[in-house]
XYZ file of C-alpha atoms in Angstrom:
521
model
C -9.562 12.659 -7.222
C -13.138 13.767 -7.975
C -16.308 12.408 -5.882
C -17.499 10.262 -8.717
C -14.319 8.420 -8.574
C -14.714 7.202 -4.770
C -15.944 3.741 -4.339
C -18.535 2.795 -1.795
C -16.157 0.378 0.609
C -17.535 -3.180 1.492
C -15.406 -4.947 3.846
C -15.660 -8.844 3.948
C -13.787 -9.733 7.134
C -13.163 -13.334 8.508
C -10.913 -15.354 10.903
C -10.282 -18.457 12.271
C -12.649 -19.586 15.234
C -10.546 -17.848 17.850
C -11.707 -15.155 19.547
C -7.948 -13.707 20.127
C -7.992 -13.399 16.202
C -11.303 -11.909 15.797
C -11.669 -9.115 18.613
C -10.031 -6.414 17.114
C -11.093 -7.383 13.602
C -14.763 -6.891 15.035
C -13.663 -3.507 16.617
C -12.506 -2.296 13.305
C -15.761 -3.148 11.654
C -17.469 -1.227 13.775
C -15.068 1.985 13.477
C -15.315 1.315 9.585
C -19.409 1.983 9.692
C -19.258 4.607 12.217
C -16.624 6.867 10.613
C -18.032 6.085 7.162
C -21.512 6.871 6.295
C -21.730 4.726 3.169
C -19.393 1.669 4.143
C -20.639 -1.787 4.342
C -18.958 -4.690 6.334
C -19.898 -8.196 6.221
C -17.994 -9.973 9.360
C -18.339 -14.035 8.938
C -17.278 -15.903 11.774
C -17.910 -19.511 12.948
C -20.891 -19.696 15.543
C -18.657 -19.675 18.756
C -17.738 -16.232 18.170
C -21.074 -14.633 17.496
C -22.092 -13.366 21.018
C -18.231 -12.041 21.765
C -18.173 -10.294 18.557
C -21.682 -8.678 18.972
C -20.777 -7.300 22.557
C -17.252 -6.022 20.879
C -18.775 -4.017 18.435
C -21.570 -2.886 21.053
C -18.488 -1.714 23.290
C -17.080 0.373 20.024
C -20.688 1.814 19.207
C -21.614 2.558 22.696
C -25.481 2.124 22.064
C -25.105 5.570 20.404
C -25.064 4.528 16.933
C -28.236 5.147 14.777
C -29.726 2.388 13.233
C -28.292 3.540 9.736
C -25.011 2.581 11.348
C -25.951 -0.691 12.904
C -27.731 -2.373 9.802
C -24.598 -1.600 7.640
C -22.353 -3.970 9.831
C -23.516 -7.339 9.334
C -22.110 -9.816 11.897
C -23.338 -13.371 10.827
C -22.375 -17.452 10.547
C -22.949 -19.409 7.415
C -23.638 -22.397 9.183
C -25.318 -23.914 12.487
C -23.034 -25.621 15.216
C -22.921 -25.939 18.773
C -19.471 -27.412 18.761
C -16.480 -25.459 20.529
C -13.478 -26.875 18.589
C -11.899 -24.622 16.358
C -10.373 -26.894 13.977
C -13.856 -28.563 13.170
C -15.629 -25.196 13.364
C -12.712 -24.059 10.845
C -13.606 -26.738 8.224
C -17.172 -26.031 8.127
C -16.601 -22.287 7.818
C -14.268 -22.934 4.935
C -16.775 -25.516 3.421
C -20.000 -23.323 3.363
C -17.782 -20.114 2.585
C -16.665 -21.871 -0.885
C -19.873 -23.473 -1.532
C -22.318 -20.645 -0.617
C -21.447 -17.549 1.271
C -18.709 -16.064 -0.962
C -20.496 -16.764 -4.320
C -23.703 -15.283 -2.707
C -22.180 -12.141 -1.495
C -20.373 -11.807 -5.282
C -24.029 -11.976 -6.818
C -25.307 -9.500 -4.410
C -27.857 -12.104 -2.790
C -29.216 -11.643 0.696
C -27.496 -13.848 3.774
C -29.171 -15.477 6.444
C -27.217 -16.324 9.636
C -27.094 -20.089 10.226
C -27.372 -19.599 13.988
C -30.085 -16.977 14.505
C -31.942 -17.095 11.488
C -31.482 -13.181 10.716
C -31.730 -12.474 7.091
C -29.427 -9.579 5.840
C -30.526 -7.574 2.941
C -29.129 -7.877 -0.648
C -25.887 -5.139 -0.855
C -23.165 -4.912 -3.731
C -20.311 -7.539 -3.700
C -17.401 -6.829 -1.234
C -14.387 -4.952 -2.724
C -12.106 -5.962 0.045
C -11.403 -8.852 1.809
C -9.485 -9.328 4.867
C -8.691 -12.596 6.311
C -6.834 -13.853 9.404
C -3.289 -14.772 8.061
C -3.803 -18.366 9.906
C -6.588 -18.894 7.805
C -5.088 -19.612 4.503
C -7.529 -21.991 3.362
C -10.049 -18.755 3.066
C -7.737 -17.137 1.128
C -7.033 -20.037 -1.488
C -10.873 -20.073 -1.847
C -11.172 -16.445 -2.468
C -8.185 -16.358 -4.877
C -9.686 -19.151 -6.580
C -12.992 -17.469 -7.389
C -12.187 -14.054 -7.820
C -8.442 -13.992 -8.343
C -6.704 -10.697 -8.174
C -9.817 -8.784 -8.823
C -10.654 -8.363 -5.292
C -7.919 -7.294 -2.913
C -7.129 -9.583 -0.098
C -5.674 -7.972 3.278
C -3.895 -10.620 5.433
C -4.987 -9.798 9.096
C -1.925 -9.941 11.501
C -2.629 -10.724 15.207
C -0.053 -11.516 18.178
C 3.098 -9.761 18.723
C 4.920 -8.772 16.001
C 8.321 -9.977 17.461
C 6.856 -13.561 17.074
C 5.610 -13.203 13.514
C 9.470 -12.192 12.634
C 10.611 -15.228 14.650
C 8.312 -17.864 13.578
C 7.731 -16.540 9.793
C 10.355 -13.684 9.013
C 13.717 -13.905 7.138
C 16.789 -15.186 8.797
C 18.596 -11.744 8.446
C 15.805 -10.529 11.006
C 16.225 -13.621 13.395
C 13.200 -15.649 11.832
C 12.963 -19.070 10.494
C 12.126 -18.116 6.717
C 10.487 -20.215 4.788
C 9.900 -23.131 6.971
C 7.584 -25.233 4.742
C 10.161 -25.313 2.012
C 13.042 -26.203 4.559
C 10.926 -28.915 5.676
C 10.205 -30.175 2.194
C 14.035 -29.951 1.170
C 15.213 -31.714 4.541
C 12.633 -34.469 3.699
C 13.850 -35.014 0.269
C 17.362 -34.837 1.740
C 16.557 -37.886 3.839
C 14.238 -39.683 1.712
C 11.017 -39.315 4.300
C 7.801 -37.644 4.304
C 7.781 -33.911 5.472
C 5.237 -35.398 8.270
C 8.402 -37.392 9.813
C 10.220 -34.173 9.991
C 7.500 -32.584 11.921
C 9.057 -30.081 13.914
C 12.759 -31.375 14.725
C 14.002 -27.953 12.695
C 12.255 -25.431 14.910
C 11.414 -26.871 18.024
C 14.961 -27.075 19.255
C 16.146 -26.297 22.809
C 19.955 -26.244 22.166
C 20.695 -22.817 23.672
C 20.837 -21.039 20.167
C 20.169 -16.830 20.990
C 17.425 -15.443 18.994
C 17.865 -11.851 17.843
C 14.571 -10.062 16.765
C 14.523 -6.675 16.473
C 13.160 -4.855 19.240
C 13.225 -7.596 21.815
C 15.797 -8.602 24.354
C 17.996 -11.462 23.162
C 16.408 -15.162 24.341
C 17.727 -18.469 24.428
C 15.565 -20.864 22.022
C 14.503 -23.004 24.959
C 12.901 -19.796 26.550
C 10.085 -20.263 23.851
C 8.870 -23.282 25.759
C 8.130 -22.142 29.495
C 5.822 -25.123 30.471
C 6.045 -28.782 30.085
C 2.839 -29.035 27.911
C 0.718 -27.366 25.569
C -2.719 -27.475 24.500
C -1.547 -27.628 21.103
C 1.325 -29.906 20.587
C 4.509 -28.126 19.525
C 4.406 -30.380 16.333
C 0.804 -29.288 15.550
C 1.592 -25.721 16.214
C 4.826 -25.675 13.719
C 3.377 -27.472 11.433
C 0.955 -24.444 10.700
C 3.766 -22.045 10.461
C 4.159 -22.973 6.910
C 0.401 -22.387 6.277
C 0.486 -18.886 8.500
C 3.307 -17.849 6.159
C 1.526 -18.287 3.231
C -1.443 -16.428 4.830
C 1.146 -13.338 4.819
C 3.123 -14.011 1.725
C -0.235 -14.552 -0.896
C -2.015 -11.395 0.440
C -1.861 -8.218 -1.360
C -1.235 -6.259 1.836
C -1.361 -6.635 5.832
C -3.164 -5.112 8.826
C -1.288 -5.240 12.143
C -3.186 -5.150 15.201
C -0.360 -4.265 17.314
C 0.802 -0.830 18.281
C 4.014 1.094 17.313
C 4.138 2.209 20.831
C 4.158 -1.100 22.098
C 6.840 -2.746 19.280
C 8.224 0.054 17.053
C 11.555 -1.948 15.848
C 9.686 -4.729 15.347
C 7.300 -3.031 13.268
C 10.112 -1.617 11.407
C 11.338 -4.955 10.975
C 7.947 -6.131 9.486
C 7.908 -3.617 6.931
C 11.368 -4.134 5.809
C 10.345 -8.197 5.344
C 6.991 -6.920 3.589
C 8.874 -4.536 1.372
C 10.553 -7.850 -0.117
C 7.304 -9.164 -1.455
C 5.933 -5.578 -2.608
C 3.672 -5.398 0.308
C 2.447 -2.465 2.215
C 1.891 -3.146 5.853
C -0.653 -1.050 7.919
C -0.327 -0.478 11.489
C -3.347 0.090 12.748
C -3.319 -1.163 16.617
C -4.228 -0.982 19.331
C -7.999 -1.627 18.439
C -9.773 -1.180 21.602
C -13.091 0.382 21.975
C -12.975 4.301 21.331
C -12.497 6.091 24.538
C -10.771 2.958 26.046
C -9.199 3.752 29.573
C -11.000 7.385 29.413
C -14.603 6.751 29.326
C -16.116 4.816 31.724
C -16.545 0.771 30.741
C -20.084 -1.298 31.580
C -19.698 -4.434 33.390
C -21.677 -6.288 30.627
C -23.999 -7.380 32.856
C -21.635 -8.751 35.773
C -23.100 -6.992 38.746
C -20.904 -9.216 41.032
C -17.800 -8.177 39.577
C -19.146 -4.365 39.632
C -19.702 -4.751 43.320
C -16.691 -6.803 44.405
C -14.527 -3.956 42.778
C -16.610 -0.697 44.244
C -16.309 -2.419 47.683
C -12.419 -3.132 47.067
C -12.030 0.363 46.296
C -13.547 1.727 49.835
C -11.929 -0.874 51.931
C -8.769 -1.285 50.142
C -8.006 2.023 47.818
C -6.866 2.333 44.523
C -4.619 -0.180 42.703
C -5.357 -2.836 45.195
C -6.868 -5.698 43.356
C -5.178 -8.480 41.283
C -6.886 -9.549 38.739
C -5.715 -13.244 37.097
C -6.880 -14.658 33.957
C -5.095 -16.797 31.052
C -7.866 -16.421 28.597
C -10.030 -19.123 27.076
C -7.389 -21.718 26.195
C -4.698 -21.923 28.684
C -4.368 -22.805 32.321
C -1.476 -24.164 34.498
C -0.816 -27.543 34.625
C -0.239 -27.435 38.301
C -3.074 -26.485 40.252
C -0.395 -26.123 43.079
C 0.881 -23.094 41.697
C -2.592 -21.442 41.457
C -3.527 -22.658 45.087
C 0.002 -21.004 45.979
C -1.239 -17.710 44.506
C -4.321 -17.826 46.307
C -3.054 -18.187 49.772
C -0.437 -15.616 48.875
C -3.453 -12.923 48.342
C -5.211 -13.863 51.509
C -1.943 -14.044 53.491
C -1.098 -10.299 52.269
C -4.669 -9.412 52.324
C -4.558 -8.564 48.717
C -7.836 -8.457 47.046
C -8.422 -10.684 43.828
C -10.471 -12.022 41.076
C -9.851 -15.148 39.476
C -11.296 -15.841 36.213
C -10.771 -19.758 34.858
C -12.617 -19.554 31.545
C -10.628 -21.945 29.974
C -12.031 -25.612 29.260
C -8.558 -26.918 30.761
C -9.072 -25.013 34.086
C -9.440 -26.932 37.118
C -10.686 -25.398 40.740
C -11.317 -27.988 43.281
C -14.387 -27.306 45.651
C -12.530 -26.693 48.332
C -10.199 -24.027 46.644
C -13.376 -21.975 45.458
C -14.990 -22.429 49.155
C -11.437 -20.819 50.588
C -11.618 -18.208 47.803
C -15.123 -17.282 48.668
C -14.561 -17.442 52.498
C -11.460 -15.266 52.515
C -13.660 -12.010 52.096
C -11.382 -10.859 49.569
C -11.368 -12.743 46.719
C -13.965 -13.434 43.606
C -14.014 -16.573 41.264
C -15.908 -16.716 37.870
C -15.862 -18.562 34.870
C -16.550 -15.554 32.775
C -15.419 -11.858 33.733
C -15.505 -8.581 32.252
C -11.944 -8.227 31.531
C -12.044 -4.854 29.695
C -14.268 -3.250 32.920
C -11.877 -5.008 35.532
C -8.630 -3.574 33.839
C -10.345 -0.224 33.619
C -11.713 -0.303 37.102
C -9.744 2.231 39.743
C -9.604 -0.845 42.229
C -7.389 -2.792 40.009
C -3.833 -2.731 40.365
C -2.134 -5.808 38.295
C -2.954 -8.228 35.807
C -1.732 -11.830 36.275
C -1.984 -12.891 32.400
C -0.658 -15.339 29.886
C 0.327 -12.448 27.785
C -1.783 -13.345 24.710
C -1.969 -10.094 22.552
C -5.393 -8.743 23.072
C -4.738 -9.259 26.833
C -1.576 -6.982 26.882
C -3.079 -4.556 24.888
C -6.212 -4.370 27.050
C -4.161 -3.939 29.837
C -1.912 -1.497 28.914
C -4.192 0.476 27.194
C -6.073 0.756 30.619
C -2.365 1.559 32.195
C -2.662 -1.776 34.078
C 0.802 -3.227 34.783
C 1.321 -7.162 34.083
C 2.755 -9.966 36.093
C 3.515 -12.203 33.037
C 3.061 -15.794 33.296
C 3.343 -17.106 29.525
C 2.578 -20.573 28.198
C 3.005 -21.171 24.648
C 3.065 -19.141 20.934
C 3.883 -15.803 21.262
C 3.208 -15.118 24.924
C 7.098 -15.765 26.037
C 7.713 -12.912 23.260
C 5.326 -10.439 25.102
C 6.578 -11.496 28.683
C 10.313 -10.645 27.752
C 9.502 -7.496 26.204
C 6.698 -6.334 28.773
C 9.154 -6.902 31.718
C 12.768 -6.247 29.937
C 12.290 -3.916 27.356
C 9.219 -1.653 28.243
C 9.390 -2.537 31.950
C 5.716 -2.375 32.294
C 5.479 -5.490 34.205
C 7.308 -8.523 35.970
C 7.460 -11.680 34.394
C 7.149 -14.624 37.072
C 10.018 -16.697 36.571
C 9.217 -19.589 38.982
C 6.060 -20.381 37.168
C 8.291 -22.156 34.182
C 8.154 -25.814 34.313
C 9.390 -29.178 32.353
C 12.680 -29.620 30.779
C 12.892 -26.437 28.760
C 11.227 -23.967 31.317
C 13.691 -24.873 33.712
C 16.631 -23.760 31.768
C 18.444 -20.186 32.290
C 17.259 -16.892 30.794
C 19.561 -15.527 28.622
C 18.336 -11.979 29.743
C 19.264 -12.292 33.693
C 20.554 -15.684 34.212
C 17.653 -16.776 36.440
C 16.477 -20.361 36.285
C 13.300 -21.596 38.082
C 13.694 -24.578 40.610
C 10.577 -25.777 39.622
C 8.730 -26.122 42.757
C 5.717 -24.883 44.479
C 7.601 -23.652 47.460
C 9.906 -21.389 45.003
C 6.541 -19.808 43.453
C 5.531 -18.949 46.815
C 8.230 -17.018 47.486
C 8.482 -15.461 44.604
C 4.588 -14.418 43.937
C 4.816 -13.047 47.594
C 8.250 -10.999 47.105
C 6.367 -9.820 43.778
C 3.096 -8.674 45.762
C 5.708 -6.513 47.956
C 7.386 -5.177 45.278
C 4.254 -4.265 43.514
C 3.371 -2.097 46.659
C 6.889 -0.299 46.825
C 9.176 1.965 44.487
C 9.472 -0.853 41.903
C 5.591 -1.173 41.565
C 5.264 2.736 41.074
C 7.911 3.142 38.573
C 6.638 0.080 36.613
C 2.905 1.771 36.844
C 4.096 5.237 35.802
C 5.555 3.337 32.772
C 2.112 1.350 32.261
C 0.571 4.774 32.478
C 2.572 6.285 29.559
C 1.793 3.541 27.458
C -1.843 4.230 28.097
C -1.358 7.811 27.041
C 0.279 6.866 24.015
C -2.295 4.197 23.080
C -5.130 6.581 23.621
C -3.729 8.850 20.768
C -3.297 6.347 18.001
C -6.961 6.542 16.626
C -7.342 10.273 17.467
C -7.622 12.759 14.633
C -3.995 12.579 13.429
C -2.981 9.481 15.225
C -0.764 7.240 13.667
C -3.035 4.194 13.273
C -6.002 6.305 12.269
C -3.439 7.953 9.386
C -2.117 4.262 8.535
C -5.778 3.142 7.645
C -6.840 6.488 6.285
C -3.772 5.753 3.675
C -5.165 2.290 2.851
C -8.545 4.002 2.208
C -7.506 6.525 0.212
C -5.146 3.946 -1.930
C -8.306 2.038 -2.900
C -10.363 5.290 -3.926
C -12.440 5.007 -0.286
C -11.889 8.429 0.584
């Protein structure tokens, strides 16, 4: 290929208004403009994600990028809203994208951010569109306007083992085309698809799930808690939409890592080949130098001072960090209180972040934490900074994919407390297949949560006392030989993650293969 054959890439990125689906996307956007002096990236997000997106880009660029780089990365929202409700925001996002933003981009017009009022210069039209696989309506709009003239890449986030289960072919342990199954069953019974609901998938009858790369599970293990912030019916009704979000794309970017779930990745590639699609494995997408270079505290002086103090007084790897992300929180405050009591009793310094809108901590509990002298509690915490601080030893997590990539990328082992969606898959894989963490069994609640696990026969008793015994034993194990072995494994995973985007690294090579195919190299 001659130099004149090369195209100037203009990537258009967009996602559903959930930070877990947008964080890695922002990291890749920053890498593209940093590594290609001509590339342009437009990131269209709902207003609730703008500040987090800018912070993630800053973490990748590390305030070292010249203005010529920064101005080629345009992060904006096409409308104004103070709402924090993802579904409401997504409907507005799709409407604005269809009626104004995408047509304006195609015509090379300037864009103005609906939230900040910032105007971005006119640039050539995008020649690649990357869309979150759960944002299928955006894909439909894009196809209706530009057809197949501009390639659409699906953005696949989450644990790949989970993607295979809920959308993959049956030969790989998946549910197949759920939408088609629901419609067929509805026709057979003479009812509507809505009446069928999630009856085809929300089962807890002891069926064994066998997905490449994942320890075998009973189907009831996918519902470890007695409630969900998203009803199971709502969740599974979306699976048919997500399925199309993958199938109807021209290719896929996968944000997980080979080192984390290689066998599942090979299963995904096999599935993609059935549709003549390429799946590019480009994760983990963490800030360059993550786990090696020092991270900033993102303005949280309180967190930095607490960790520095804990390092001096209690030593390396002494702090337990507990955070369940921006959505999930235990339905029983008693279990959280029991963990706090255990930390204080065991003289284990701890940080609790309760960012979820469902999170409730009583004034009494907050006072107990503050007066303990070894605890810090906050509605927001600089997670990447905490995980990479030498004082941090363990991460109690819901096992969302971003959190797991950040934790293992720092070499911090995980104490798994899963709730929903892909989290039970991640928890099982972390504790059993990779042995880079410990799954907390006694945190399981409800009819399905109290059933036995396939992998070891353990069965939660469903009481605070039982959890109290477990968490204290886990703290002891974390300080002993078992903890040292798990930490060693997590450290090895950190080293593997660190090499993926270096020159010759597997994820960088995959992305360069994509660029070369589209004449961007």
